Amino acid sequence: MNRGKLNVGMIGFGARGTLLLRDIILPLGKADIKSVCDSYEDRAEKAADQVEEVQGKRPTVTLDYHEVIADPEVDTVIITCAWEDHIAIAIEAMRAGKAVGMEVGGAYTVEQCWDLVRTYEETKTPIMMLENCCYGRREMMAMHMAELGVLGTVVHCKGGYHHDLRDEVSGGEKYRHYRLRNYLNRNCENYPTHELGPIAQLLHINHGNRMVSLTSTSSKAAGLHEYIADRMGEEHELAHVAFAQGDVVTTVIRCAGGETITLTLDTTLPRYYSRDFTVRGTKGMYEEVTDSVFLDKQHEAYDFKWKEQWGNAEEYSKEYEHPMWKQYKEEGVRGSHDGMDWLVFREFFDSILNETSCPIDVYDTAAWMCITALSEESILAGGRPVMIPDFTKGAWTTR
Amino acid sequence: MNRGKLNVGMIGFGARGTLLLRDIILPLGKADIKSVCDSYEDRAEKAADQVEEVQGKRPTVTLDYHEVIADPEVDTVIITCAWEDHIAIAIEAMRAGKAVGMEVGGAYTVEQCWDLVRTYEETKTPIMMLENCCYGRREMMAMHMAELGVLGTVVHCKGGYHHDLRDEVSGGEKYRHYRLRNYLNRNCENYPTHELGPIAQLLHINHGNRMVSLTSTSSKAAGLHEYIADRMGEEHELAHVAFAQGDVVTTVIRCAGGETITLTLDTTLPRYYSRDFTVRGTKGMYEEVTDSVFLDKQHEAYDFKWKEQWGNAEEYSKEYEHPMWKQYKEEGVRGSHDGMDWLVFREFFDSILNETSCPIDVYDTAAWMCITALSEESILAGGRPVMIPDFTKGAWTTR
């Protein structure tokens, strides 16, 4: 079934697209880049330079993504542009029969997510959300531990996107970054899929379980204002603008199986980077913040001196490293974001080349992305619980 | 104003009351224990033995708390009994003009909290909730940092009661412990005041700020069932009982000032002890889990290698230790729970002896305790936001 190499059109060369092209997609060697697109010409040309340097042949350069999709040379579209266009481009590409790899982001409306699902069901064109955190080493280790039963019945998971983006957001004009307009105008869990992706997989969402409802609550927005006034000066045009996006958004999700998930968006206050990944079961826990494993009947002696066990997860990785990561480490970890990016693209390309089902499918993509729109609704309604659609239309009980 | 020593009647000698009497109240030397009470005679007699050994005189022993309150020798009542009776005893004592020190716990109804406030306003009898965590070393350090402005505008706080109580709860019959009946019958944030107490103080709740609403969401209850079946056997009478209390309850509180508070109850799954105390401001953070301080413009270099800063709070304590703790360390830290118990009782006794206002007053007590009843309501209503009463009746804007 292996078709050799994919012929890729790639849309969006901000920081993420540029990095992925250089560090992952070209080195992976599973795709010929046939077409590159960005609404800014300089970005598209720079991407073409990169491709030409590696592949020896300059790809088509366009500022219009419709041309990428229409290009008969292109069989696969990779979407790394601003959040707002992800779903529209994905739908157009699927309709044109082009396989879709779509970078992460949240949806603006629930209806978009239904459109994505409908289009997939009509066209059966493969689509995968490129959620790299599903391939994080510790995420996969915890998943493996859960599969082995080491954690017992999993009852609660926690995750978040804790990343100080004050420079990126406030420098939005300079960086031509879409986050600025989003932070100015919307208040929501705008980046749910780190860490909802790996959590949803661990909890078998859409495969015997589903997310049924959520509440979302936002703090005030103070971080960006103070940052801008301090670093860019009181006279800067953004210094007296009201940002809609609260600094910390806490979303609590209930699952059909009785599990809860706490998601936090936390991107405009000073702090270190963390995905705060935590899995709690009746027999044990994994916690990213202290990179530690607590196992029932083994760690009680440390209940009040856990500091002595901080970082013990590395020790447990000898036994519980996920098989994919075990092999990956032997082969040599590659590329950005601690090696996750390499894995997610490898898995995407392989699933298209081998015509196997995408490990993150359209139902996962819709379920994870809709959290953004639903969190916006819940926040606007004072934290009211909102129902999460069942995009599988009942099939989750048997999938 | 100092009246020398208080004449104390103490009600409730389970684990907590017994420990406090022995390690804190008797050694503090600020109170003569005149009367001891427990509904179990052996507990009351054992407490009397302890008192007699230290004070040389046996206190009155009674199984009826009304007698403690009515005792003309008693001027101060300390309540360390089961949660259910805290407020009723406090109200009766206040009406009798006996100062009240009340151990922590949650309220069963919001109306009880109003009754507590009304009784105080009618009688002006001093009452203080003995929330020891308000005197935790790191809690007070973070409070001090916030007061000094080091953390900037505080936007979000997090805390919880993460304590594996599976043995205590499941052994409820053996231990004669009230938690068992609560876990069997109720599902709520049953122990909010660790860590809401210190957070509320830091956010100036009832003093220029107030908590306005909350949502509460519960996971399923799996931990106790599996623990009991495993440790006590499938044939144990509790092995097939359905516990009402979910394993993890997540409560998100909104404040009038736009801050959010995330509280977690987490007592029936294996894990290490933590109060997960976290303070997030526009200039910095304190985080208990890694016992670390992150300061804006100082720690950016560690954004992706925070592990190197784990435990750095001890270093910052040189500069930011709370003055009360600085002095306390010089005098020598005493008693249980890392020295917090000593401080909270010392502050309580001193405020009564010196006739100064209690550092945790009736409005704080009502506001913190009502979270339990409101979380129960929110959980039952599928996570619906519920309003938090303003027990100050508007006075919070000027207090």
Short mmCIF file of C-alpha atoms in Angstrom, two decimals, chain A residues 152-156 158 162-164 166 213 215 217-220 222-223 226-227 230-231 247-248 250 252-254 257-260 262 266 269-273 276 280-285 287-292 294-297 300 302-304 306-307 310-311 381-385, chain B residues 152-156 158 162-164 166 213 215 217-220 222-223 226-227 230-231 247-248 250 252-254 257-260 262 266 269-273 276 280-285 287-292 294-297 300 302-304 306-307 310-311 381-385:
data_model
loop_
_atom_site.label_atom_id
_atom_site.label_comp_id
_atom_site.label_asym_id
_atom_site.label_seq_id
_atom_site.Cartn_x
_atom_site.Cartn_y
_atom_site.Cartn_z
CA GLY A 152 -6.03 1.25 38.72
CA THR A 153 -9.31 2.81 37.70
CA VAL A 154 -8.54 6.27 36.35
CA VAL A 155 -10.84 8.77 38.03
CA HIS A 156 -9.47 12.23 37.33
CA LYS A 158 -5.59 17.33 34.88
CA HIS A 162 0.83 26.96 31.15
CA HIS A 163 3.07 29.02 28.93
CA ASP A 164 3.99 32.66 29.36
CA ARG A 166 3.06 37.75 26.98
CA SER A 213 -20.44 18.62 29.92
CA THR A 215 -18.02 24.52 33.11
CA THR A 217 -14.48 30.16 34.58
CA SER A 218 -12.13 33.00 33.77
CA SER A 219 -10.06 35.26 35.95
CA LYS A 220 -9.71 38.89 35.06
CA ALA A 222 -4.38 41.81 34.16
CA GLY A 223 -1.19 40.20 32.92
CA GLU A 226 0.76 45.33 33.10
CA TYR A 227 3.35 43.67 30.88
CA ASP A 230 6.00 47.96 31.81
CA ARG A 231 7.91 46.66 28.79
CA ASP A 247 -5.30 35.37 32.47
CA VAL A 248 -6.35 32.00 33.87
CA THR A 250 -10.29 26.91 34.42
CA VAL A 252 -13.87 21.30 34.34
CA ILE A 253 -15.14 18.51 32.13
CA ARG A 254 -17.33 15.58 33.13
CA GLY A 257 -17.66 7.21 32.74
CA GLY A 258 -17.76 9.50 35.77
CA GLU A 259 -14.23 10.80 35.32
CA THR A 260 -13.47 14.50 35.56
CA THR A 262 -9.54 19.86 34.77
CA ASP A 266 -2.60 30.12 31.65
CA LEU A 269 1.24 35.68 33.71
CA PRO A 270 4.89 35.05 34.56
CA ARG A 271 5.64 31.38 35.15
CA TYR A 272 7.56 28.41 33.85
CA TYR A 273 6.28 26.22 31.04
CA ASP A 276 0.55 20.11 34.35
CA ARG A 280 -5.18 9.96 39.12
CA GLY A 281 -6.26 6.39 39.56
CA THR A 282 -7.32 4.11 42.36
CA LYS A 283 -3.86 2.50 42.39
CA GLY A 284 -1.56 5.38 41.57
CA MET A 285 -0.81 8.68 39.97
CA GLU A 287 2.21 14.06 38.04
CA GLU A 288 4.23 16.11 35.57
CA VAL A 289 4.84 19.10 37.83
CA THR A 290 7.06 17.04 40.11
CA ASP A 291 7.72 14.45 37.38
CA SER A 292 6.78 11.75 39.80
CA PHE A 294 3.00 7.59 43.29
CA LEU A 295 2.00 3.96 43.60
CA ASP A 296 -0.40 2.57 46.17
CA LYS A 297 1.23 0.35 48.80
CA GLU A 300 2.84 5.74 51.70
CA TYR A 302 6.62 9.44 51.64
CA ASP A 303 3.14 10.92 52.16
CA PHE A 304 4.56 13.87 54.06
CA TRP A 306 7.23 13.72 48.76
CA LYS A 307 10.10 16.06 47.99
CA TRP A 310 10.44 14.45 43.09
CA GLY A 311 11.64 13.37 39.69
CA ALA A 381 -23.03 32.56 31.04
CA GLY A 382 -21.25 32.93 34.39
CA GLY A 383 -19.86 29.41 34.50
CA ARG A 384 -23.04 27.63 33.47
CA PRO A 385 -22.52 23.97 32.53
CA GLY B 152 2.14 42.09 41.43
CA THR B 153 -1.62 42.01 41.04
CA VAL B 154 -2.82 38.65 42.30
CA VAL B 155 -5.12 37.13 39.69
CA HIS B 156 -5.58 33.47 40.56
CA LYS B 158 -5.23 27.48 43.86
CA HIS B 162 -5.00 16.43 48.94
CA HIS B 163 -4.76 13.84 51.66
CA ASP B 164 -5.26 10.11 51.32
CA ARG B 166 -8.91 6.00 52.78
CA SER B 213 -20.08 32.51 42.85
CA THR B 215 -19.18 25.91 40.32
CA THR B 217 -17.87 19.23 39.84
CA SER B 218 -17.30 15.78 41.23
CA SER B 219 -15.65 12.72 39.80
CA LYS B 220 -17.11 9.33 40.47
CA ALA B 222 -14.11 4.64 43.05
CA GLY B 223 -11.25 4.95 45.51
CA GLU B 226 -11.56 -0.52 45.67
CA TYR B 227 -9.56 0.16 48.81
CA ASP B 230 -8.66 -4.89 48.61
CA ARG B 231 -7.66 -4.21 52.21
CA ASP B 247 -12.97 11.03 44.78
CA VAL B 248 -12.01 14.41 43.36
CA THR B 250 -13.13 20.58 41.80
CA VAL B 252 -13.96 27.13 40.98
CA ILE B 253 -14.76 30.36 42.78
CA ARG B 254 -15.08 33.82 41.28
CA GLY B 257 -12.20 41.65 42.18
CA GLY B 258 -12.07 39.36 39.16
CA GLU B 259 -9.77 36.81 40.78
CA THR B 260 -10.50 33.11 40.55
CA THR B 262 -9.60 26.71 42.30
CA ASP B 266 -8.94 14.84 46.96
CA LEU B 269 -7.14 8.08 46.04
CA PRO B 270 -3.52 7.16 46.66
CA ARG B 271 -1.21 10.18 46.68
CA TYR B 272 1.08 12.24 48.83
CA TYR B 273 -0.18 14.98 51.13
CA ASP B 276 -1.35 22.56 46.42
CA ARG B 280 -0.42 33.73 40.69
CA GLY B 281 0.24 37.39 40.17
CA THR B 282 1.29 39.68 37.36
CA LYS B 283 4.84 39.79 38.74
CA GLY B 284 5.34 36.32 40.12
CA MET B 285 4.08 33.12 41.62
CA GLU B 287 3.79 27.16 44.10
CA GLU B 288 3.76 24.69 46.98
CA VAL B 289 3.94 21.52 44.88
CA THR B 290 7.47 22.36 43.76
CA ASP B 291 8.02 24.69 46.73
CA SER B 292 9.19 27.35 44.35
CA PHE B 294 8.95 32.36 40.05
CA LEU B 295 9.64 36.06 39.67
CA ASP B 296 9.13 38.07 36.52
CA LYS B 297 12.35 39.25 34.87
CA GLU B 300 12.67 33.45 32.36
CA TYR B 302 14.37 28.59 33.52
CA ASP B 303 11.05 28.56 31.65
CA PHE B 304 11.79 25.14 30.17
CA TRP B 306 12.12 24.66 36.08
CA LYS B 307 13.33 21.44 37.67
CA TRP B 310 12.44 23.17 42.45
CA GLY B 311 12.61 23.96 46.14
CA ALA B 381 -27.33 20.68 39.75
CA GLY B 382 -24.73 19.37 37.28
CA GLY B 383 -22.14 22.04 37.97
CA ARG B 384 -24.49 25.01 37.89
CA PRO B 385 -22.97 28.23 39.23
#
